[in-house]
């Protein structure tokens, strides 16, 4: 039959890049494509103990339904945890979500009618575009420099689009560029949002994975008008396979968003919420995060040393202070998708994410995103060296 | 600040009933309100072994990201399992969802533009209305009798609304009425859907909890044109706290729906999928379900005996062959919401769900839904007896 889909389905397409990355599933391929954590750092033995105890002691509760907002003691822990980044809130402002991605879906669902404007960094997280697209927004991309989203361009965008609904940012170690928004820009962003009456979506899944420089206060910490939605996640600091994150918003807004969550999937896994709550009781999450930071710092150094050793100077890359990614810029004439299809995958046996899908509007073809958290140091050296050989020939 | 919400937010409201049920959270209250499984039947010790083994042997995979469609071996098991209800499909047709509720959200997201028609049973599952509402549909309710949705009324509705997008049904032990759609009606439903080119959503979370009568083939088993979306769930047969269900659809449609899932929440909990997969390897799920059936059959009998003993004849109730609920009809002048607020909660200390929110359009006030799976037999007897006292006075 021919399905009578909703209009929004025009905006829902499998990306060519997804197909390309599927080819990268071949175990012979060294993949810098995904945003996977290093599985070696998962606290498996600790989680074994945790699940065992939760099931033994609280099994009847942990396997049952619970409220949409999630386990109260976990929410209380998070309320206390975010104080360290300047966010003062109560459990009425915070609820548990199915990873950060769900926060993006719920936010767009609450705010976006067809044709509404979302302002994003340019480039921006492609998963956010995927979450927003079914609500049929239009995008305005704002350029970045080494201090994050440019405020002059943002103000121009707000003047041109006074009805813009959302400003979306990944302020730390941005996906895909690795860039962090400076303290001044964070304050300026909130001022502009106040002036033009727009909601900010602060997507912070990487913020605790910092291995250089100083922690910055959350954008939400400068929010005096309830216009910042802050999204955090356990995916990078504990495990993405548990699908747990949190969303913080003004009380009225949090209530609307949690009603939308109830409509979407009722609640998160009760068992996983009990387990993470108990993990935080039994173990020191910050100690675990310190271990992740060391591991990724080392991997980043290995990758950057190899990049310096093997890549031609015509290719530049960002130098992130944390997170999982660097962003490579090739000479203008290079199309990284074709490079991957014709050279990198078949010859170098290396996968990355071609940069074009990170651009909401005008797609630039001469970038790519490279992940350094997932592969072993040995594979990082081998993969980057192989890729260096290839690009020396074509650049 | 005043938020510039999307139009759809007008359709997203906390229900008065939710607030009322929150009062029912008081441990002194005997609650027949929720649709909770009996926690005594959760296979806690088996799941302890399962999580322990999964984490020990496959921890690195089980804590990592995986594909949106979910764990392949679990999908394979489900493909094989649904053969017994007449559904012939492959893993390309089936993916894992965050409980049945997510299947409803994804389906409405794929099909419903503002003002589109969804045909439902009248009354229907209120969680489905909650899932559909944000996509701004209009509803047409079709009456039921003891064989389920009435096909004459359905055809009249389709003639009147030739552009209807979806027909939504809970064919077994319907929520809220407990009624099962007969074999003849299932076939007639597919014929009518073919004739009027509309998609059927078959929501089957209760189908395996049958304790009387004969299993019927799924509506999907009569689908020759790819127009039935079949939704199943582990919530009632294993645990709702794991948030796992499955959706089966024509291949093209399944691909669209799984892209929408990727946009909404990336994927389900990898760990929980590994655990359920291993549970099915290590233990006999059907044996466990047989135990659930016995338990609920017994509870239902206790409740019905008490209803017969203590309720006046002016109150009638459906006699479900399975599932978790019966549907009570009071004399016309009784408003069950007021009854609950003024008598049942404060005096009888009993909660149920007033029937009005189950009606998509014209709300009938003289019904209520009563659950018999969650409370102990002792509390069932006490609660129904107390309620009987109250209603004798008012009816």
PDB file of C-alpha atoms in Angstrom, chain A residues 51 55 62-63 241 269-272, chain B residues 42-44 46-55 58 62 70-79 81 94-99 208 232-246 268-286 288-289:
ATOM      1  CA  UNK A  51      22.558  -4.841  39.824  1.00  0.00           C
ATOM      2  CA  UNK A  55      17.593  -6.933  42.463  1.00  0.00           C
ATOM      3  CA  UNK A  62      13.042  -1.878  40.537  1.00  0.00           C
ATOM      4  CA  UNK A  63      11.131  -4.097  38.087  1.00  0.00           C
ATOM      5  CA  UNK A 241      23.755   1.358  27.262  1.00  0.00           C
ATOM      6  CA  UNK A 269      13.896   1.877  32.867  1.00  0.00           C
ATOM      7  CA  UNK A 270      13.154   1.701  36.595  1.00  0.00           C
ATOM      8  CA  UNK A 271      15.850  -0.913  37.102  1.00  0.00           C
ATOM      9  CA  UNK A 272      18.544   1.197  35.440  1.00  0.00           C
TER      10      UNK A 272
ATOM     11  CA  UNK B  42       8.536 -10.830  38.948  1.00  0.00           C
ATOM     12  CA  UNK B  43      11.225 -13.491  38.382  1.00  0.00           C
ATOM     13  CA  UNK B  44      13.687 -11.618  40.533  1.00  0.00           C
ATOM     14  CA  UNK B  46      16.277 -15.459  37.648  1.00  0.00           C
ATOM     15  CA  UNK B  47      16.890 -11.873  36.567  1.00  0.00           C
ATOM     16  CA  UNK B  48      19.660 -11.587  39.183  1.00  0.00           C
ATOM     17  CA  UNK B  49      21.437 -14.498  37.533  1.00  0.00           C
ATOM     18  CA  UNK B  50      20.778 -13.062  34.102  1.00  0.00           C
ATOM     19  CA  UNK B  51      22.179  -9.577  34.824  1.00  0.00           C
ATOM     20  CA  UNK B  52      25.146 -11.129  36.583  1.00  0.00           C
ATOM     21  CA  UNK B  53      26.017 -13.342  33.634  1.00  0.00           C
ATOM     22  CA  UNK B  54      25.411 -10.668  31.019  1.00  0.00           C
ATOM     23  CA  UNK B  55      27.657  -8.187  32.801  1.00  0.00           C
ATOM     24  CA  UNK B  58      29.248  -9.418  27.687  1.00  0.00           C
ATOM     25  CA  UNK B  62      25.863  -4.610  26.998  1.00  0.00           C
ATOM     26  CA  UNK B  70      17.829  -3.263  18.976  1.00  0.00           C
ATOM     27  CA  UNK B  71      19.702  -6.457  19.731  1.00  0.00           C
ATOM     28  CA  UNK B  72      19.561  -8.787  16.730  1.00  0.00           C
ATOM     29  CA  UNK B  73      19.228 -12.029  18.691  1.00  0.00           C
ATOM     30  CA  UNK B  74      16.303 -10.627  20.672  1.00  0.00           C
ATOM     31  CA  UNK B  75      14.624  -9.514  17.447  1.00  0.00           C
ATOM     32  CA  UNK B  76      15.175 -12.999  16.006  1.00  0.00           C
ATOM     33  CA  UNK B  77      13.561 -14.599  19.052  1.00  0.00           C
ATOM     34  CA  UNK B  78      10.543 -12.325  18.725  1.00  0.00           C
ATOM     35  CA  UNK B  79      10.220 -13.019  14.996  1.00  0.00           C
ATOM     36  CA  UNK B  81       7.720 -16.118  18.802  1.00  0.00           C
ATOM     37  CA  UNK B  94      10.532  -5.878  13.762  1.00  0.00           C
ATOM     38  CA  UNK B  95      12.377  -3.522  16.066  1.00  0.00           C
ATOM     39  CA  UNK B  96      12.589  -3.008  19.802  1.00  0.00           C
ATOM     40  CA  UNK B  97      10.758  -0.090  21.402  1.00  0.00           C
ATOM     41  CA  UNK B  98      10.671   1.588  24.817  1.00  0.00           C
ATOM     42  CA  UNK B  99       7.527  -0.286  25.901  1.00  0.00           C
ATOM     43  CA  UNK B 208      -0.526 -13.545  26.466  1.00  0.00           C
ATOM     44  CA  UNK B 232       3.852  -6.075  21.706  1.00  0.00           C
ATOM     45  CA  UNK B 233       5.387  -5.582  25.135  1.00  0.00           C
ATOM     46  CA  UNK B 234       7.417  -7.316  27.830  1.00  0.00           C
ATOM     47  CA  UNK B 235       5.783  -5.132  30.496  1.00  0.00           C
ATOM     48  CA  UNK B 236       3.003  -7.536  31.430  1.00  0.00           C
ATOM     49  CA  UNK B 237       4.791 -10.816  30.721  1.00  0.00           C
ATOM     50  CA  UNK B 238       8.141 -10.032  32.363  1.00  0.00           C
ATOM     51  CA  UNK B 239       8.615  -6.556  33.871  1.00  0.00           C
ATOM     52  CA  UNK B 240       7.482  -3.019  33.026  1.00  0.00           C
ATOM     53  CA  UNK B 241      10.611  -1.624  34.692  1.00  0.00           C
ATOM     54  CA  UNK B 242      12.771  -2.832  31.803  1.00  0.00           C
ATOM     55  CA  UNK B 243      10.803  -0.740  29.269  1.00  0.00           C
ATOM     56  CA  UNK B 244      10.955  -3.163  26.379  1.00  0.00           C
ATOM     57  CA  UNK B 245       8.433  -3.827  23.678  1.00  0.00           C
ATOM     58  CA  UNK B 246       8.433  -4.534  19.957  1.00  0.00           C
ATOM     59  CA  UNK B 268      16.587   1.217  24.089  1.00  0.00           C
ATOM     60  CA  UNK B 269      18.744   0.185  27.005  1.00  0.00           C
ATOM     61  CA  UNK B 270      21.339  -2.180  25.563  1.00  0.00           C
ATOM     62  CA  UNK B 271      21.808  -3.879  28.913  1.00  0.00           C
ATOM     63  CA  UNK B 272      18.108  -4.602  29.333  1.00  0.00           C
ATOM     64  CA  UNK B 273      17.911  -6.029  25.809  1.00  0.00           C
ATOM     65  CA  UNK B 274      20.866  -8.327  26.511  1.00  0.00           C
ATOM     66  CA  UNK B 275      19.227  -9.367  29.769  1.00  0.00           C
ATOM     67  CA  UNK B 276      15.839 -10.226  28.274  1.00  0.00           C
ATOM     68  CA  UNK B 277      17.530 -12.049  25.438  1.00  0.00           C
ATOM     69  CA  UNK B 278      19.504 -14.133  27.910  1.00  0.00           C
ATOM     70  CA  UNK B 279      16.470 -14.677  30.104  1.00  0.00           C
ATOM     71  CA  UNK B 280      14.787 -16.266  27.101  1.00  0.00           C
ATOM     72  CA  UNK B 281      17.878 -18.410  26.502  1.00  0.00           C
ATOM     73  CA  UNK B 282      18.211 -19.572  30.093  1.00  0.00           C
ATOM     74  CA  UNK B 283      14.585 -19.891  31.142  1.00  0.00           C
ATOM     75  CA  UNK B 284      11.210 -20.768  29.707  1.00  0.00           C
ATOM     76  CA  UNK B 285       9.316 -17.505  29.234  1.00  0.00           C
ATOM     77  CA  UNK B 286       6.115 -19.412  28.500  1.00  0.00           C
ATOM     78  CA  UNK B 288       6.691 -17.883  33.518  1.00  0.00           C
ATOM     79  CA  UNK B 289       3.669 -16.553  31.626  1.00  0.00           C
TER      80      UNK B 289
END
